[in-house]
Short mmCIF file of C-alpha atoms and ligand atoms in Angstrom, two decimals:
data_model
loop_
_atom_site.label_atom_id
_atom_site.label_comp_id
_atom_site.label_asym_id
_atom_site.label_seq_id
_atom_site.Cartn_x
_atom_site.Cartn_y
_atom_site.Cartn_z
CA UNK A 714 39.60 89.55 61.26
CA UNK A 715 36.46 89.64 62.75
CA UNK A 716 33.83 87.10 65.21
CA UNK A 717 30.87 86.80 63.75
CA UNK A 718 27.13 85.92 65.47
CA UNK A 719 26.79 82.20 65.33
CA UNK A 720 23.07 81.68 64.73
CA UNK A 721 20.91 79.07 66.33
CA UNK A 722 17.96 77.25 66.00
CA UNK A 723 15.23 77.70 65.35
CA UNK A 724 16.83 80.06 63.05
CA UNK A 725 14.99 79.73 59.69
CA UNK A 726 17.92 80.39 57.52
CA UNK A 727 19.91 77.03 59.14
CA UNK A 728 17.56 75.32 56.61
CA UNK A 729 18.20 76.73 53.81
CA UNK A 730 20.72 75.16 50.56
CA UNK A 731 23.44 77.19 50.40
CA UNK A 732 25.00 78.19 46.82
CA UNK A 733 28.28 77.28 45.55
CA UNK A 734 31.17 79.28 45.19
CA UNK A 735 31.82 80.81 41.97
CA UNK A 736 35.05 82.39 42.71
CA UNK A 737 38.04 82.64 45.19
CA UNK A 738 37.78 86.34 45.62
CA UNK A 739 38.70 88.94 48.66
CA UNK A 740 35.37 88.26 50.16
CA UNK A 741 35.68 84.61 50.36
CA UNK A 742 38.70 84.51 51.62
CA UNK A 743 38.06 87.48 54.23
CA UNK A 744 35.13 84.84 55.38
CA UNK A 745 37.21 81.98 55.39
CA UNK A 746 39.36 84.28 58.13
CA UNK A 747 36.87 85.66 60.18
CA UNK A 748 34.82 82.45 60.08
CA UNK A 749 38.00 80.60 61.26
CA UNK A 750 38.30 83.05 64.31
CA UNK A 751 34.97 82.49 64.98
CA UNK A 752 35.08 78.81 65.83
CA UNK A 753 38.19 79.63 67.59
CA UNK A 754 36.83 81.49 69.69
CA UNK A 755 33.61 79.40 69.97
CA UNK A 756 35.32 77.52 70.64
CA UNK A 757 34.56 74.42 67.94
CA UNK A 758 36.17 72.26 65.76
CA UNK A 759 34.12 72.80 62.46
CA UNK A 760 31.90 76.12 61.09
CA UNK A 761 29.70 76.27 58.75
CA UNK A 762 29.06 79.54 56.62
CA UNK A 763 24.99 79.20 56.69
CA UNK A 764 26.07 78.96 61.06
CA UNK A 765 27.23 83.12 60.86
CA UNK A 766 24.29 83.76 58.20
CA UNK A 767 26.48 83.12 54.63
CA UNK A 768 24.37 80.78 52.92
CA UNK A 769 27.83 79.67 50.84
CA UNK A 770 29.02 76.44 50.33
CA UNK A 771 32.08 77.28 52.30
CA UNK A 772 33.88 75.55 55.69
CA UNK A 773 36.03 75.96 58.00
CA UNK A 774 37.71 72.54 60.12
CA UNK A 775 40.46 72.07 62.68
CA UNK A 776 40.29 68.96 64.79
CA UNK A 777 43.34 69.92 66.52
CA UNK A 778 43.64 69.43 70.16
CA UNK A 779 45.59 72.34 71.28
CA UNK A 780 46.46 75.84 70.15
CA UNK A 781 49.90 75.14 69.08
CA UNK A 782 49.26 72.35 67.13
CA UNK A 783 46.70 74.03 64.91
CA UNK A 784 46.19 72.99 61.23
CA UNK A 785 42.88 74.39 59.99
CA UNK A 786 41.08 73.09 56.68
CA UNK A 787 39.65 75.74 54.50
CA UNK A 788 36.82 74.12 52.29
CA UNK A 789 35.28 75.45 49.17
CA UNK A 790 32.06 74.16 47.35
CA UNK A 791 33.21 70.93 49.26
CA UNK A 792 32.15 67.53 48.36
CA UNK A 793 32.27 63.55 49.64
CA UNK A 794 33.24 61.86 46.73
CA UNK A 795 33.01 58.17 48.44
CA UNK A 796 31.77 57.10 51.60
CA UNK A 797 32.76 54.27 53.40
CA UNK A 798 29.38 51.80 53.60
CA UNK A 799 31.44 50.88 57.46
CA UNK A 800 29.68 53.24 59.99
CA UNK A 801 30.97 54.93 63.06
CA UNK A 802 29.21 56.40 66.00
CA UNK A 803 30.07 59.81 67.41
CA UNK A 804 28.61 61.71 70.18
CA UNK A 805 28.14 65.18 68.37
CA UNK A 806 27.78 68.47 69.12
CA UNK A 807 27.01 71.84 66.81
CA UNK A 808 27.68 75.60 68.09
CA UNK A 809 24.11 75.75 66.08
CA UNK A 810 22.49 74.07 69.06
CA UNK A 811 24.04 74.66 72.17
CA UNK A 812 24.14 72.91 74.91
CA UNK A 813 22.64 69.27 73.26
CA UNK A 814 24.94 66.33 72.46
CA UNK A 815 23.63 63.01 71.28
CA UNK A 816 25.21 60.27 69.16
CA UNK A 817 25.20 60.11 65.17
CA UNK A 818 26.53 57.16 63.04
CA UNK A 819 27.85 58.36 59.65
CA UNK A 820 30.46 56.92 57.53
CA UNK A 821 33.48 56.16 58.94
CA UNK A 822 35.67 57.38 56.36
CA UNK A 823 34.79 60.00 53.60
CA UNK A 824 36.93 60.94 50.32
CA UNK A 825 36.48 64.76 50.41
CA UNK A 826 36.79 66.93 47.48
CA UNK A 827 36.86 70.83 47.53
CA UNK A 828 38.19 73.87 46.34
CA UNK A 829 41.44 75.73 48.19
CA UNK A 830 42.16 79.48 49.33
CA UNK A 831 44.31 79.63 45.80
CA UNK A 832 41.45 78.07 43.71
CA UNK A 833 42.57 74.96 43.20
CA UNK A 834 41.10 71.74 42.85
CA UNK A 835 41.94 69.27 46.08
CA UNK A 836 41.13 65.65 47.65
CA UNK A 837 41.31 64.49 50.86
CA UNK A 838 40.79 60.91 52.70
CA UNK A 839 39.41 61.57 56.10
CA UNK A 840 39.11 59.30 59.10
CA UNK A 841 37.44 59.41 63.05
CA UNK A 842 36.80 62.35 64.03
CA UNK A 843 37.86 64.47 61.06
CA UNK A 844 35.50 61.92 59.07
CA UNK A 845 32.59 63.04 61.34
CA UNK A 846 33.09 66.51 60.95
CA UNK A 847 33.05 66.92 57.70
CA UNK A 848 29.81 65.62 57.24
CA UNK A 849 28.61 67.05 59.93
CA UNK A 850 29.77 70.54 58.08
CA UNK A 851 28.24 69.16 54.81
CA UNK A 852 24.95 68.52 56.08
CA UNK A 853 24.71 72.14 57.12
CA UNK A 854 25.03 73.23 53.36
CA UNK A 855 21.99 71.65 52.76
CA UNK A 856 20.09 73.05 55.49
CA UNK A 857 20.70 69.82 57.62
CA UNK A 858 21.28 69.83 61.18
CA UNK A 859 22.56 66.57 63.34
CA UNK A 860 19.54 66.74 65.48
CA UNK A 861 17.28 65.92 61.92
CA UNK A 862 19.22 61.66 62.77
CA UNK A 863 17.58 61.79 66.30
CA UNK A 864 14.28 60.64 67.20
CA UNK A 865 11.46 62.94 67.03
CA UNK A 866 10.69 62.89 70.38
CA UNK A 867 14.32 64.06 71.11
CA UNK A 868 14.82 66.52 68.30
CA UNK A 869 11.44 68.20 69.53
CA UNK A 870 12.27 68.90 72.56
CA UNK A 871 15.59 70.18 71.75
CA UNK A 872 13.92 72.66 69.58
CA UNK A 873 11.31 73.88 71.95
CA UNK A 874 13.65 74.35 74.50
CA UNK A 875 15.69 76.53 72.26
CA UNK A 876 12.83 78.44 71.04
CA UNK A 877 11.87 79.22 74.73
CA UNK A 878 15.57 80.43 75.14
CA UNK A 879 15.27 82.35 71.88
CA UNK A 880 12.18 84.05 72.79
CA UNK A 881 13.54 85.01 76.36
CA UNK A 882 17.08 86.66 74.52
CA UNK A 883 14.68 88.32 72.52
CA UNK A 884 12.54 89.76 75.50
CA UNK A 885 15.88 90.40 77.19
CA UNK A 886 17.41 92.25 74.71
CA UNK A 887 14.04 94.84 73.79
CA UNK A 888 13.89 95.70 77.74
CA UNK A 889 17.84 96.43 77.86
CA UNK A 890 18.44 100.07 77.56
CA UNK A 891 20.91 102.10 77.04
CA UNK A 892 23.49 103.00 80.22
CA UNK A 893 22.27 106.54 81.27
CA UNK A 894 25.23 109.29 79.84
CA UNK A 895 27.21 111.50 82.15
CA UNK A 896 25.55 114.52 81.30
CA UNK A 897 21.80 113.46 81.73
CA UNK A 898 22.82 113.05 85.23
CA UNK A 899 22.25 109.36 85.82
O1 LIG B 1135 32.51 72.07 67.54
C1 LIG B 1135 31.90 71.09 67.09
N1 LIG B 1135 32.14 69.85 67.59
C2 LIG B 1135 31.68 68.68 67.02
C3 LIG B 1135 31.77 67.52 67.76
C4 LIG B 1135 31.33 66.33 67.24
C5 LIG B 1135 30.81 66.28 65.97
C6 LIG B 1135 30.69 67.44 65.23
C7 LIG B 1135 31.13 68.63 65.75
S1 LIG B 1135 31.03 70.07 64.79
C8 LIG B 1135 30.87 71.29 66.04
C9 LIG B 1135 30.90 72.69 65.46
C10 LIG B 1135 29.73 72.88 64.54
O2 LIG B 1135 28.60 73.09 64.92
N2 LIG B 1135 29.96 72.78 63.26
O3 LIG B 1135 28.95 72.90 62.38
NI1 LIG B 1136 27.17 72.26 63.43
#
């Protein structure tokens, strides 16, 4: 298993649509894993493949509150198949934009359908916060981000101040060199 880069906006590629699955194969499922270790260690309670770079219509969710009581959802090509028209309010987060929470109302219960690790065809009824997060996930697949429910005002500034940060990483990481070896003397 492996942690992946999360990346961030104003990454382009958080906008675009990712592709559905075609198969269960070795690769998906080796991204499934090393996405799941990733939000561990995040840490966060939902991932995204389009958040480490895949743009796959694959997800990763465990609400779970603690480490021993961890039951993660692995989602393929998933799908809300009814929506509840009653809305709920949550004040959300994404690893995608760090450091920003603000409230989103979205349906307060979803029917989820979605392809499993052995291929198969799946539903799920989902409620509070498990509701929330998987369509927060499922706005990511089509290049959708929770700040795009905000204000303008509010999403711009977000933005700018994460393209200042961006920029300064950048600058950071071209002027970091390389520690000086033994033998050159240093
Ligand atoms: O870790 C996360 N927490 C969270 C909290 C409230 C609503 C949605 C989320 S998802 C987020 C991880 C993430 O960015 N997933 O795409
Ligand atoms: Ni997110």
């Amino acid at each position: 298993m492996a942690i992946l880069p999360i990346i961030t906006v104003p990454d382009p590629r958080l906008r675009k649509v990712s592709t559905l699955v075609d198969s269960v194969d070795a690769e998906v499922l080796k991204l499934l894993d090393d996405m799941l270790e990733t939000m561990y260690d995040a840490p966060g309670i939902g991932l995204a493949a389009i958040q480490v770079a895949v743009p796959k219509r694959i997800v990763v969710v465990d609400t779970g509150k603690t480490e021993e009581a961890r039951a993660p959802l692995f989602l393929i090509n998933p799908e809300v198949v009814w929506a509840s028209e009653e809305l709920s309010v949550y004040n959300e987060g994404c690893l995608s934009v760090p450091d920003y929470y603000d409230d989103v109302k979205r349906s307060a219960r979803v029917r989820v359908r979605h392809i499993d690790r052995a291929g198969a065809v799946q539903e799920f009824d989902a409620d509070g916060l498990l509701a929330t997060v998987v369509q927060h996930e499922l706005e990511h697949l089509e290049g959708g981000l929770f700040i795009d429910h905000l204000s303008r005002l509010k999403r711009e500034r977000v933005v700018k101040r994460l393209t200042k940060v961006a920029r300064y990483d950048e600058i950071a990481a071209q002027n970091r060199v390389e520690p000086a070896s033994e033998e050159a003397g240093a």
